[in-house]
Coordinates of C-alpha atoms and ligand atoms in Angstrom, one line a residue:
X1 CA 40.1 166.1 88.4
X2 CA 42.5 164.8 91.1
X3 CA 44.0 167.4 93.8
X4 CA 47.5 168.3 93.2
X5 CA 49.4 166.1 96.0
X6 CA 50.7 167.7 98.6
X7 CA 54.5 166.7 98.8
X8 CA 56.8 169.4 98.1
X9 CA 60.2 167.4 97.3
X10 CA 62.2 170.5 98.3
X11 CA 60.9 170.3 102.0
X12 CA 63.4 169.7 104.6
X13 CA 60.4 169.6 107.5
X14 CA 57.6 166.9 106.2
X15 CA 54.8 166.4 108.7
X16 CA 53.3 163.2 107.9
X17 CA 50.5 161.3 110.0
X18 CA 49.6 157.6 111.3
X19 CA 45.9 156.2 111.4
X20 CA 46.8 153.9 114.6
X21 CA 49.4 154.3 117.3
X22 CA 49.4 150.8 118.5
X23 CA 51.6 147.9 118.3
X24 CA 53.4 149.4 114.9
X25 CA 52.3 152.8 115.1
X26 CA 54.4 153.8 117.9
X27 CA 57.3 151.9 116.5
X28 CA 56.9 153.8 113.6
X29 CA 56.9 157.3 115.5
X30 CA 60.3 155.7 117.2
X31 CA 61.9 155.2 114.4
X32 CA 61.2 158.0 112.5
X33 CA 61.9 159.9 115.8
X34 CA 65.2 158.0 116.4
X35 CA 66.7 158.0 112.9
X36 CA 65.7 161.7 111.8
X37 CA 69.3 162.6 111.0
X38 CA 70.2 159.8 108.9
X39 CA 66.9 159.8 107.3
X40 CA 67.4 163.7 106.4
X41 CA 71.2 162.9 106.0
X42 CA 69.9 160.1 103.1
X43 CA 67.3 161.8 101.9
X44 CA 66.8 165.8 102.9
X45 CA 63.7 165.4 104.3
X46 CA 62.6 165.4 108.2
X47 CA 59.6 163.3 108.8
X48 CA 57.7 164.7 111.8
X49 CA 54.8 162.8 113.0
X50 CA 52.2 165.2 113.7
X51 CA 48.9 163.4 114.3
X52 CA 48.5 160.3 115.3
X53 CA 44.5 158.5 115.0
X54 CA 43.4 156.4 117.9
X55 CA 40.1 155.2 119.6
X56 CA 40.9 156.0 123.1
X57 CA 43.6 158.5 123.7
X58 CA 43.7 157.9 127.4
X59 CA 44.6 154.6 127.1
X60 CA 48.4 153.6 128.3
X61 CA 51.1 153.7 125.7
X62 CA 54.8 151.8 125.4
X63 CA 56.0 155.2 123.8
X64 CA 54.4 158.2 123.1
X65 CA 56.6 161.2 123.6
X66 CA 53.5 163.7 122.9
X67 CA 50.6 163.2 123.6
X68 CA 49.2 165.8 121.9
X69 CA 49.2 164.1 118.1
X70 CA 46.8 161.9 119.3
X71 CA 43.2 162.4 118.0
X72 CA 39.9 160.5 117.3
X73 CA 38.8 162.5 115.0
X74 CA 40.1 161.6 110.9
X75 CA 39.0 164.7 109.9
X76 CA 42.1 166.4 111.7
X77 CA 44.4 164.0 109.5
X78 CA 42.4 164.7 106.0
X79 CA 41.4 168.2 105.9
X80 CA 45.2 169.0 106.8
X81 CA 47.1 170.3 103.8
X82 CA 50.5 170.5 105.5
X83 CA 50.2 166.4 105.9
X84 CA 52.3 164.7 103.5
X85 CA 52.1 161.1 104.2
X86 CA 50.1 159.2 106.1
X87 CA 50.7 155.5 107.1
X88 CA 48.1 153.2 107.9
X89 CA 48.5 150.7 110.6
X90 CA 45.4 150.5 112.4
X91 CA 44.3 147.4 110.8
X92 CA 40.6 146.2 109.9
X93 CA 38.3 146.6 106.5
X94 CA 36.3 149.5 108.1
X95 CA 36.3 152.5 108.4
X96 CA 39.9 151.8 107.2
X97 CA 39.2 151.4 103.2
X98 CA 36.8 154.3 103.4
X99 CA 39.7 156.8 105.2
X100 CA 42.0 155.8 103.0
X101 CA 39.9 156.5 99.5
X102 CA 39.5 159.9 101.7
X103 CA 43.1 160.3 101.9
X104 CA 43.6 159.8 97.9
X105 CA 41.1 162.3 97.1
X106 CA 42.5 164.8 99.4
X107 CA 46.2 163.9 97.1
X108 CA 47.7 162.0 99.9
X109 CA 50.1 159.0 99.0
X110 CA 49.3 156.1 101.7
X111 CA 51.7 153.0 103.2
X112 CA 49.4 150.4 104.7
X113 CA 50.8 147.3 106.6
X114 CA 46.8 146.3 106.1
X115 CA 47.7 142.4 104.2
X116 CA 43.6 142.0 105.1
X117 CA 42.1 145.2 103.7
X118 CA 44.4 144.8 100.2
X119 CA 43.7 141.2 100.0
X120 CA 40.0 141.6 100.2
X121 CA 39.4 145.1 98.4
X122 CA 43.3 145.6 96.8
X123 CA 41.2 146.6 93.3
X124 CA 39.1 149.7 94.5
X125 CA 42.2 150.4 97.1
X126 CA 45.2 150.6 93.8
X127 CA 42.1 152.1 91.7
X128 CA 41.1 155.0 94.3
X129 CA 45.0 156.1 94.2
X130 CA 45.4 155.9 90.7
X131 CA 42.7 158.0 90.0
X132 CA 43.7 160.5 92.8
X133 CA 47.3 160.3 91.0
X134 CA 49.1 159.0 94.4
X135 CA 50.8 155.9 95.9
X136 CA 49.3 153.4 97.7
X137 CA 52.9 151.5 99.0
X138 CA 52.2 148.2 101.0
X139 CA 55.9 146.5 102.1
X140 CA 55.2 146.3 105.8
X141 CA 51.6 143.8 104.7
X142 CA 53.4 140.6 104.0
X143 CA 56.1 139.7 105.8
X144 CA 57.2 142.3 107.6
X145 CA 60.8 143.4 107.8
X146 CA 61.1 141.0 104.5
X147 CA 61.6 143.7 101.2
X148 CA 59.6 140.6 99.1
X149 CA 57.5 143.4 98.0
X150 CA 60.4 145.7 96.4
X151 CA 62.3 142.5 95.0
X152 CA 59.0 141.4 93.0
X153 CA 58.4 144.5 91.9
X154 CA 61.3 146.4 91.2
X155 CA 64.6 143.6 90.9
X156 CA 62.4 141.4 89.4
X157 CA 60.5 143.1 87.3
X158 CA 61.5 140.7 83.7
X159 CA 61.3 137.7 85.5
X160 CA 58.9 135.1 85.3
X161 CA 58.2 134.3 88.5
X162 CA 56.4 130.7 88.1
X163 CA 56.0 129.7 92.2
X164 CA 56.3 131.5 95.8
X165 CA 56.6 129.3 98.6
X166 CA 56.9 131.0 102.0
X167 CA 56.4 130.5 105.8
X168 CA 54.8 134.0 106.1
X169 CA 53.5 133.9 109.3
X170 CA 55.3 134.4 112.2
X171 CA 52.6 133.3 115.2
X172 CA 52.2 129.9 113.6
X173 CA 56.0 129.3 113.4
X174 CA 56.5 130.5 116.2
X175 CA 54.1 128.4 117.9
X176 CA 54.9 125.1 115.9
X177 CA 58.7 126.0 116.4
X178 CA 57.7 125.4 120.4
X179 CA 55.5 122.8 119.4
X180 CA 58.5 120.6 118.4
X181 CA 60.3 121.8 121.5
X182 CA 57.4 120.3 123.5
X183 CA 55.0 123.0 124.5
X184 CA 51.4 122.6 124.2
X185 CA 49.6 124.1 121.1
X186 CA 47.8 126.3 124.0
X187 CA 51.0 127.7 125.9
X188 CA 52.8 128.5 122.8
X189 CA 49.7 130.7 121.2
X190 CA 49.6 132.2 125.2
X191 CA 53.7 133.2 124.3
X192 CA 53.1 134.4 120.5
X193 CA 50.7 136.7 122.2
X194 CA 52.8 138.2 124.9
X195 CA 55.8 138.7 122.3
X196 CA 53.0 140.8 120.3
X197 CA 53.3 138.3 117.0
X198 CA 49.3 137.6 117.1
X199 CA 46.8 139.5 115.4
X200 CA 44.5 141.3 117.9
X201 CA 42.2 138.2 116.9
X202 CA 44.5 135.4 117.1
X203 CA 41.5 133.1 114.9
X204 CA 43.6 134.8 111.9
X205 CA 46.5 133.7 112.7
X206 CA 46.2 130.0 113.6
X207 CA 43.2 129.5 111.5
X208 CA 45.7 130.3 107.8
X209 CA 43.3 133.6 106.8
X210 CA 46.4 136.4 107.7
X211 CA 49.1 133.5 105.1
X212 CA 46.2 133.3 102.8
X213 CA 45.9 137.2 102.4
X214 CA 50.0 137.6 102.5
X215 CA 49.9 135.0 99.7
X216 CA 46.4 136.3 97.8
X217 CA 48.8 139.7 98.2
X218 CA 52.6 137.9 96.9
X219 CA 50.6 136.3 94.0
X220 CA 49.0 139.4 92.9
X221 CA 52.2 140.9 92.4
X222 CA 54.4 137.9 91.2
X223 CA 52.0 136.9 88.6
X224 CA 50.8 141.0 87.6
X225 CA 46.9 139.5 87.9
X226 CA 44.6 140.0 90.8
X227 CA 44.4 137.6 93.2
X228 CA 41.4 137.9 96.4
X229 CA 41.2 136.2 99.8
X230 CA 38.5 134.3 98.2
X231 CA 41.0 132.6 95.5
X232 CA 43.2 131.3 98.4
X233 CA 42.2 127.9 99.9
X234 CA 43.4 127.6 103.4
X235 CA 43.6 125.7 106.0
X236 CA 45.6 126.9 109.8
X237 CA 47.2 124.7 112.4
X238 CA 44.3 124.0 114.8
X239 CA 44.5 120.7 113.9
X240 CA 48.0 120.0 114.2
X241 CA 48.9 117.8 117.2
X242 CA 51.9 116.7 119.0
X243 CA 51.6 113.5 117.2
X244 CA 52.2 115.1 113.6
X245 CA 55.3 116.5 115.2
X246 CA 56.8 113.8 116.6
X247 CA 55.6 111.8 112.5
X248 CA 57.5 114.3 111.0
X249 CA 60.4 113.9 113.6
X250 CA 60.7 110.6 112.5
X251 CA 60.4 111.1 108.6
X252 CA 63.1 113.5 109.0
X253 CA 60.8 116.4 108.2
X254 CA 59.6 119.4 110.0
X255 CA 55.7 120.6 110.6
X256 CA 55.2 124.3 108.9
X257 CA 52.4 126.3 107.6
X258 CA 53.6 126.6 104.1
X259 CA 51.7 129.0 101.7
X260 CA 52.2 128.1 97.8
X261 CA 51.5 129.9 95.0
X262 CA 52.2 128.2 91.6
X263 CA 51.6 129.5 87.8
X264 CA 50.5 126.3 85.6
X265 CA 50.2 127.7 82.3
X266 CA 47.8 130.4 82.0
X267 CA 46.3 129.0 85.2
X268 CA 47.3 129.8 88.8
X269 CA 46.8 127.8 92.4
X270 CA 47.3 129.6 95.4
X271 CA 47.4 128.2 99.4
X272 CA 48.1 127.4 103.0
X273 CA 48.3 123.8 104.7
X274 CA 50.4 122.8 107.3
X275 CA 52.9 120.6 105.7
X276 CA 55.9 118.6 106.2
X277 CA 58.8 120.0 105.0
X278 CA 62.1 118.1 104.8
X279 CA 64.8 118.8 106.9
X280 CA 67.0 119.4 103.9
X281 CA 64.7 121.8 102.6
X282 CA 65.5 125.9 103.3
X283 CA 62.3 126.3 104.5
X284 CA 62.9 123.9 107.3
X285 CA 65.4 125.9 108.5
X286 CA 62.9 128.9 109.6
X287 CA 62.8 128.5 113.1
X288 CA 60.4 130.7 115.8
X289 CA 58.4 134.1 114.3
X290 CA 60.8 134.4 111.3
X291 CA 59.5 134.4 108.2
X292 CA 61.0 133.0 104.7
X293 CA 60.0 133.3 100.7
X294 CA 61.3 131.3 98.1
X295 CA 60.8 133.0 94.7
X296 CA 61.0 130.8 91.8
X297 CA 61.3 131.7 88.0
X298 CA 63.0 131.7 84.7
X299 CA 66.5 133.4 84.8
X300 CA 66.5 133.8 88.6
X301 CA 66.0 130.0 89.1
X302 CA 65.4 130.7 93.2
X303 CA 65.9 133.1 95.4
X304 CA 65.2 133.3 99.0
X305 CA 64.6 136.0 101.5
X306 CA 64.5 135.3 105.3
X307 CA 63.7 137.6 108.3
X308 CA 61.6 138.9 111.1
X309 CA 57.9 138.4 109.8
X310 CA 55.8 140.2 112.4
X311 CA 56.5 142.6 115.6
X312 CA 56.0 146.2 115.8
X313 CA 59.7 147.6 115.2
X314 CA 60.2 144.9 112.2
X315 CA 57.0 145.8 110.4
X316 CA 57.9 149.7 111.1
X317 CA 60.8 149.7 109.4
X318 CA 59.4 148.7 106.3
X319 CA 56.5 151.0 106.7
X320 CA 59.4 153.7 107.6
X321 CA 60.9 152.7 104.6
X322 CA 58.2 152.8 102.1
X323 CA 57.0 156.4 103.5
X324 CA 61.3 157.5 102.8
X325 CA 60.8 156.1 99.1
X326 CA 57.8 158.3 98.5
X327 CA 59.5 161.0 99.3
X328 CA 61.6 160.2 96.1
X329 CA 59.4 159.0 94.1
X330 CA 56.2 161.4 94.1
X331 CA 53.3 161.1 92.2
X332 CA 52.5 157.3 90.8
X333 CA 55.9 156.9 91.0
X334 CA 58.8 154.9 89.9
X335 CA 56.7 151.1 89.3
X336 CA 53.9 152.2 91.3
X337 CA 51.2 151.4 89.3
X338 CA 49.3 148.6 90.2
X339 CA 51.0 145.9 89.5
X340 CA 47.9 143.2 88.5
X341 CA 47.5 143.7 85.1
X342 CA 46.4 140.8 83.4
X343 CA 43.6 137.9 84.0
X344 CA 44.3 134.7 84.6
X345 CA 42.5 131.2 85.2
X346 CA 41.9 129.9 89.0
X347 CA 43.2 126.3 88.7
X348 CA 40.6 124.1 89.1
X349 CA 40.8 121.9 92.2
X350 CA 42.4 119.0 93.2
X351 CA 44.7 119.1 90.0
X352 CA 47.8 120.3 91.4
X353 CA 50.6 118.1 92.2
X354 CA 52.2 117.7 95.4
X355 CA 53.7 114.9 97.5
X356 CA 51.7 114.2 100.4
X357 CA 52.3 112.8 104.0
X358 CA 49.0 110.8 105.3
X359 CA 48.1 110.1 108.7
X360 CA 46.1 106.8 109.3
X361 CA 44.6 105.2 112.0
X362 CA 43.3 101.9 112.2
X363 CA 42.8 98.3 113.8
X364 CA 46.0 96.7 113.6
X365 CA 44.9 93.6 111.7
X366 CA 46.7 91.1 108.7
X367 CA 45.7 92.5 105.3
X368 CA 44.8 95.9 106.4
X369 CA 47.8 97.4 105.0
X370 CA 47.4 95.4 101.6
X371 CA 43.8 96.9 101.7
X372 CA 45.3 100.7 101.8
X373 CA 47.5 100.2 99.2
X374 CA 45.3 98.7 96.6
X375 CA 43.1 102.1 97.5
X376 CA 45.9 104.0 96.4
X377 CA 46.6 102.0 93.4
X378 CA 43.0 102.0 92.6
X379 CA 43.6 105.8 92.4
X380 CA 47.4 105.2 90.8
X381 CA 49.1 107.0 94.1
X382 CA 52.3 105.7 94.7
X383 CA 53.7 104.8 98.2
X384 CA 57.0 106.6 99.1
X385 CA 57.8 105.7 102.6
X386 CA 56.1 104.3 105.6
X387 CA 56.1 104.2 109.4
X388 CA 53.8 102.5 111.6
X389 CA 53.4 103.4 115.1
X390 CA 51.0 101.4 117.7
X391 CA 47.8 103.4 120.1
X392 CA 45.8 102.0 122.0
X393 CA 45.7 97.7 120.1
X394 CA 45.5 99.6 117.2
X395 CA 48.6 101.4 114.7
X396 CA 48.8 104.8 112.9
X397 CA 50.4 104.9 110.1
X398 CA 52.6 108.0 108.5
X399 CA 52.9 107.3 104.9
X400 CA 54.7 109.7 102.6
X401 CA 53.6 109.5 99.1
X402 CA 55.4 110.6 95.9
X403 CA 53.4 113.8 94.1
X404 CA 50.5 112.7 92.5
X405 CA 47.8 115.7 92.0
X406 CA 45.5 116.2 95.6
X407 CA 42.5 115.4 93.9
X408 CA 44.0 111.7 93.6
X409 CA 44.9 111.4 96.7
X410 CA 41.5 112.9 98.3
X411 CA 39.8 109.9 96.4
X412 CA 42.1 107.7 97.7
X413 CA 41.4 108.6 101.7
X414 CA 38.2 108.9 100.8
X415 CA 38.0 105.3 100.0
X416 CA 40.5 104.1 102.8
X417 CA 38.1 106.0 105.4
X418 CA 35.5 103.5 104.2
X419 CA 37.5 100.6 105.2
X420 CA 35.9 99.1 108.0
X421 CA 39.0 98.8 109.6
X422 CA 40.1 102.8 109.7
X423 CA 39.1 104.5 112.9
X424 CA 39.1 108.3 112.0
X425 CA 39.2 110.5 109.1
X426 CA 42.6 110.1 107.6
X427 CA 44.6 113.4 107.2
X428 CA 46.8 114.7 104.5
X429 CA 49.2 117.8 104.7
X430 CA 51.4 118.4 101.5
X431 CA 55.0 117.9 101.7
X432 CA 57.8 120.1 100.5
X433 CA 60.9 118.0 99.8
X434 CA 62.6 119.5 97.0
X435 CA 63.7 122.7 95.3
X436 CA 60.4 122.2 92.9
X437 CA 62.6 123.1 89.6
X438 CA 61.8 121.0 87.9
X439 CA 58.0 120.9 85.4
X440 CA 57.8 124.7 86.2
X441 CA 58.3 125.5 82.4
X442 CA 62.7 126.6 82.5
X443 CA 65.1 124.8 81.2
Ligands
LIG1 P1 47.2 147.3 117.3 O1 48.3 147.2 118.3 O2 45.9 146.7 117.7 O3 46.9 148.9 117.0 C1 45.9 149.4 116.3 C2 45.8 150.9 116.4 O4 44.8 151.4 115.6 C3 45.5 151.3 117.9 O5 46.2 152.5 118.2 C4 44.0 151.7 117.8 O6 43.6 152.7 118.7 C5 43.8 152.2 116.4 N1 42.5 151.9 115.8 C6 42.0 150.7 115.5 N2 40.7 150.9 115.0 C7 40.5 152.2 115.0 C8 39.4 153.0 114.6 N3 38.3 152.5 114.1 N4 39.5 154.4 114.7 C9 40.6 154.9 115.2 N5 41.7 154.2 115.6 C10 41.6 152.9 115.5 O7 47.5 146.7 115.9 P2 49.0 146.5 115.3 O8 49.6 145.2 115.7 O9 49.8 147.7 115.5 O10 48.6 146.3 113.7 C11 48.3 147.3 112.9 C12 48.3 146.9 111.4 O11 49.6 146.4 111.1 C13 47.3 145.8 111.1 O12 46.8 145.9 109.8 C14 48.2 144.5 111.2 O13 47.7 143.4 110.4 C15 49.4 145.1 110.6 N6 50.6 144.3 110.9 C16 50.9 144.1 112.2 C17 52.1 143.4 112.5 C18 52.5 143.0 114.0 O14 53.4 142.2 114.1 N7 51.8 143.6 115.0 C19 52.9 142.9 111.5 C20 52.6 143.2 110.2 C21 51.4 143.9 109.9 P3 43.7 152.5 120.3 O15 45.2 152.5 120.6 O16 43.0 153.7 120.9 O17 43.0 151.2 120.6
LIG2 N1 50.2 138.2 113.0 C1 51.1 138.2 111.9 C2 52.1 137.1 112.0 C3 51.9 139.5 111.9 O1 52.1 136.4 113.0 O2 52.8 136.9 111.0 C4 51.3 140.5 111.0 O3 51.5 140.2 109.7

């Protein structure tokens, strides 16, 4: 039998607690420090931070008013009745999952910003607060600032989304935004890191695993089925060069880390590539650590939502804001529930459909180019456009190519790579050059 939660919704004075006081910890102490009146003038409650869980208590803080909340031992945090809320925003898989099925049992609802720990372990996670009778709220885990979460759940709630595109993270746009202003891919990580954008590993980041969880997480919840880390296929920036940048410059296209999550029937496919997106596009439009998502479906047709995508103050305020709406909404809550309810089909590889932009080099000879396209034919991939730059008594060539499934086009490099006249594994990055609404099922 659960515990009774502890919220009394007549409370003026609600101590609450963090696990974490780092980067967004203390921002969440400062704005619930710094907006107490209009939070209690909204809502009637007073949310008082009262403990605070850290490693090393000694260590320097940004802001910490009083020192004494902070604690290293959970305990303190769990065994207290008089604790509320408690907001989770010290990152990591463990101990983390095990406080917080902790914090259920002891009947106390839990915001996470935690895309990592809900991506990998979101089933025992939702399951552990159902059976405690509590919320588990997660806003602040993809996206940031960005309400997606709220939108899909709550605004949304008949419509069927079909496909989420979104730039949702902020280090890699940041970085390729300074990319195409001509920084090094090394100086503009260095900056994403000062400005506190980066993960505490940064391999997360630029290597596509934090999009893939914030899109294994938007999936989840746009298409009501479960959707792991380990559905996502992914793929960061590391290999994106100054060259791609200055290809995409001329095509009239912009470099992004683009995650995609598409319904095809009873089947979905979700991931993150680096793409080229088309300067008429919205997405191309998202420049430095902002984040965008473009929700597709019947009766909306598309909507987008723009904004800050990581930083401490812009992912406290929706932390901040999920703990206000629990204070409204006690127990599981107006659509709390889990939201994956049904199973659907992984689509299988290399079947979904997308144009692509290839990068080839070879030896600039006559008939080499004939030879390329009669690979792609071979493979019926069709040509859209094509620019062909000289290196070194040899040319690259930047192809676009209209959408044809990946698994097509794979073949198709696979063969060209052959060629004895190709000097390096050709690349392909997906591009996004329309509004996709069209084959996604509306009329
Ligand atoms: P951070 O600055 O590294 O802070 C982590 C905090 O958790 C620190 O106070 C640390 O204690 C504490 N902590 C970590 N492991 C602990 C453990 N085992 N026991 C006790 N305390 C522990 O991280 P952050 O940037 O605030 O990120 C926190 C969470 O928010 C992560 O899940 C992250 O993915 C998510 N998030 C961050 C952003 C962003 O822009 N930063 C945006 C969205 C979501 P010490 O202070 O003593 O080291
Ligand atoms: N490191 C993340 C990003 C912020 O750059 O988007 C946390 O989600």
């Amino acid at each position: 039998m659960a515990p009774v939660p502890t919220i009394s919704t007549d409370a003026v004075d609600v101590p609450v607690a963090l696990l974490g006081y780092g980067t967004v910890g203390a921002a969440v102490h400062r704005l619930l420090v710094e907006n107490a009146e209009d939070i209690e003038r909204a809502t009637g409650h007073r949310l008082r931070v009262v403990k605070a869980l850290v490693r090393d208590p000694q260590r320097a803080r940004k802001w910490l008013p009083d020192p004494t909340i902070l604690t290293t031992d959970f305990a303190e945090i769990r065994d207290d009745p008089s604790i509320a809320i408690v907001a989770e925003v010290m990152g990591g898989i463990e101990p983390t999952g095990t406080y917080m099925r902790e914090l259920f049992a002891a009947g106390k609802p839990v915001v996470t910003a935690n895309k990592q720990l809900l991506a990998q372990r979101g089933g025992d996670m939702f399951g552990a607060a159902k059976a405690a009778g509590v919320q588990l709220r997660f806003e602040a885990s993809v996206c940031a600032a960005i309400p997606v979460i709220k939108v899909l759940r709550e605004s949304l709630i008949v419509t069927n989304v079909r496909r989420v595109l979104g730039i949702v993270n902020g280090t890699t746009n940041f970085m390729l935004t300074n990319m195409e202003g001509g920084a090094d891919y090394a100086g503009a990580l260095a900056e994403a890191q000062r400005l506190g954008y980066a993960e505490a590993d940064p391999t997360e980041d630029v290597g596509g695993g934090d999009a893939a969880a914030k899109m294994a997480i938007l999936a989840s919840v746009a298409f009501g089925c479960r959707i792991t880390l380990a559905d996502v296929d992914f793929q960061g920036i590391t290999e994106v060069t100054q060259a791609h940048v200055a290809a995409a410059r001329e095509l009239q296209m912009v470099v992004r880390l683009v995650g995609s999550a598409t319904l095809v029937g009873s089947s979905y496919d979700v991931r993150v590539r680096p793409s080229l997106v088309d300067r008429q596009h919205p997405l191309a439009a998202v420049d430095g650590a902002f984040n965008a998502v473009m929700l597709q479906g019947d009766a909306i047709r598309e909507i987008m939502l723009e904004g800050p995508g990581a930083g401490g103050i812009e992912t406290a305020s929706a932390v901040v804001a999920d703990m206000v709406a629990i204070m409204g909404t006690h127990g599981t809550g107006f659509l709390q529930n889990d939201s994956t309810w049904r199973t659907l089909q992984k689509l299988p590889a290399g079947e979904l459909p997308s144009p692509f932009y290839v990068h080839i080099e070879v030896d600039d000879r006559p008939g080499v180019l004939a030879r390329i396209a009669e690979r792609f034919a071979a493979h019926e991939v069709s040509v859209s456009r094509l620019i062909q730059t000289p290196i070194d008594s040899g040319a690259a060539m930047h192809v676009v190519l209209h959408e044809a499934p990946e698994g097509r086009v794979l073949r198709s490099l696979a063969d060209i790579a052959e060629l004895p006249e190709t000097r390096s594994r050709p690349m392909a990055l997906p591009v996004v050059s329309d509004r996709g609404v069209s084959g996604l099922g509306w009329s």
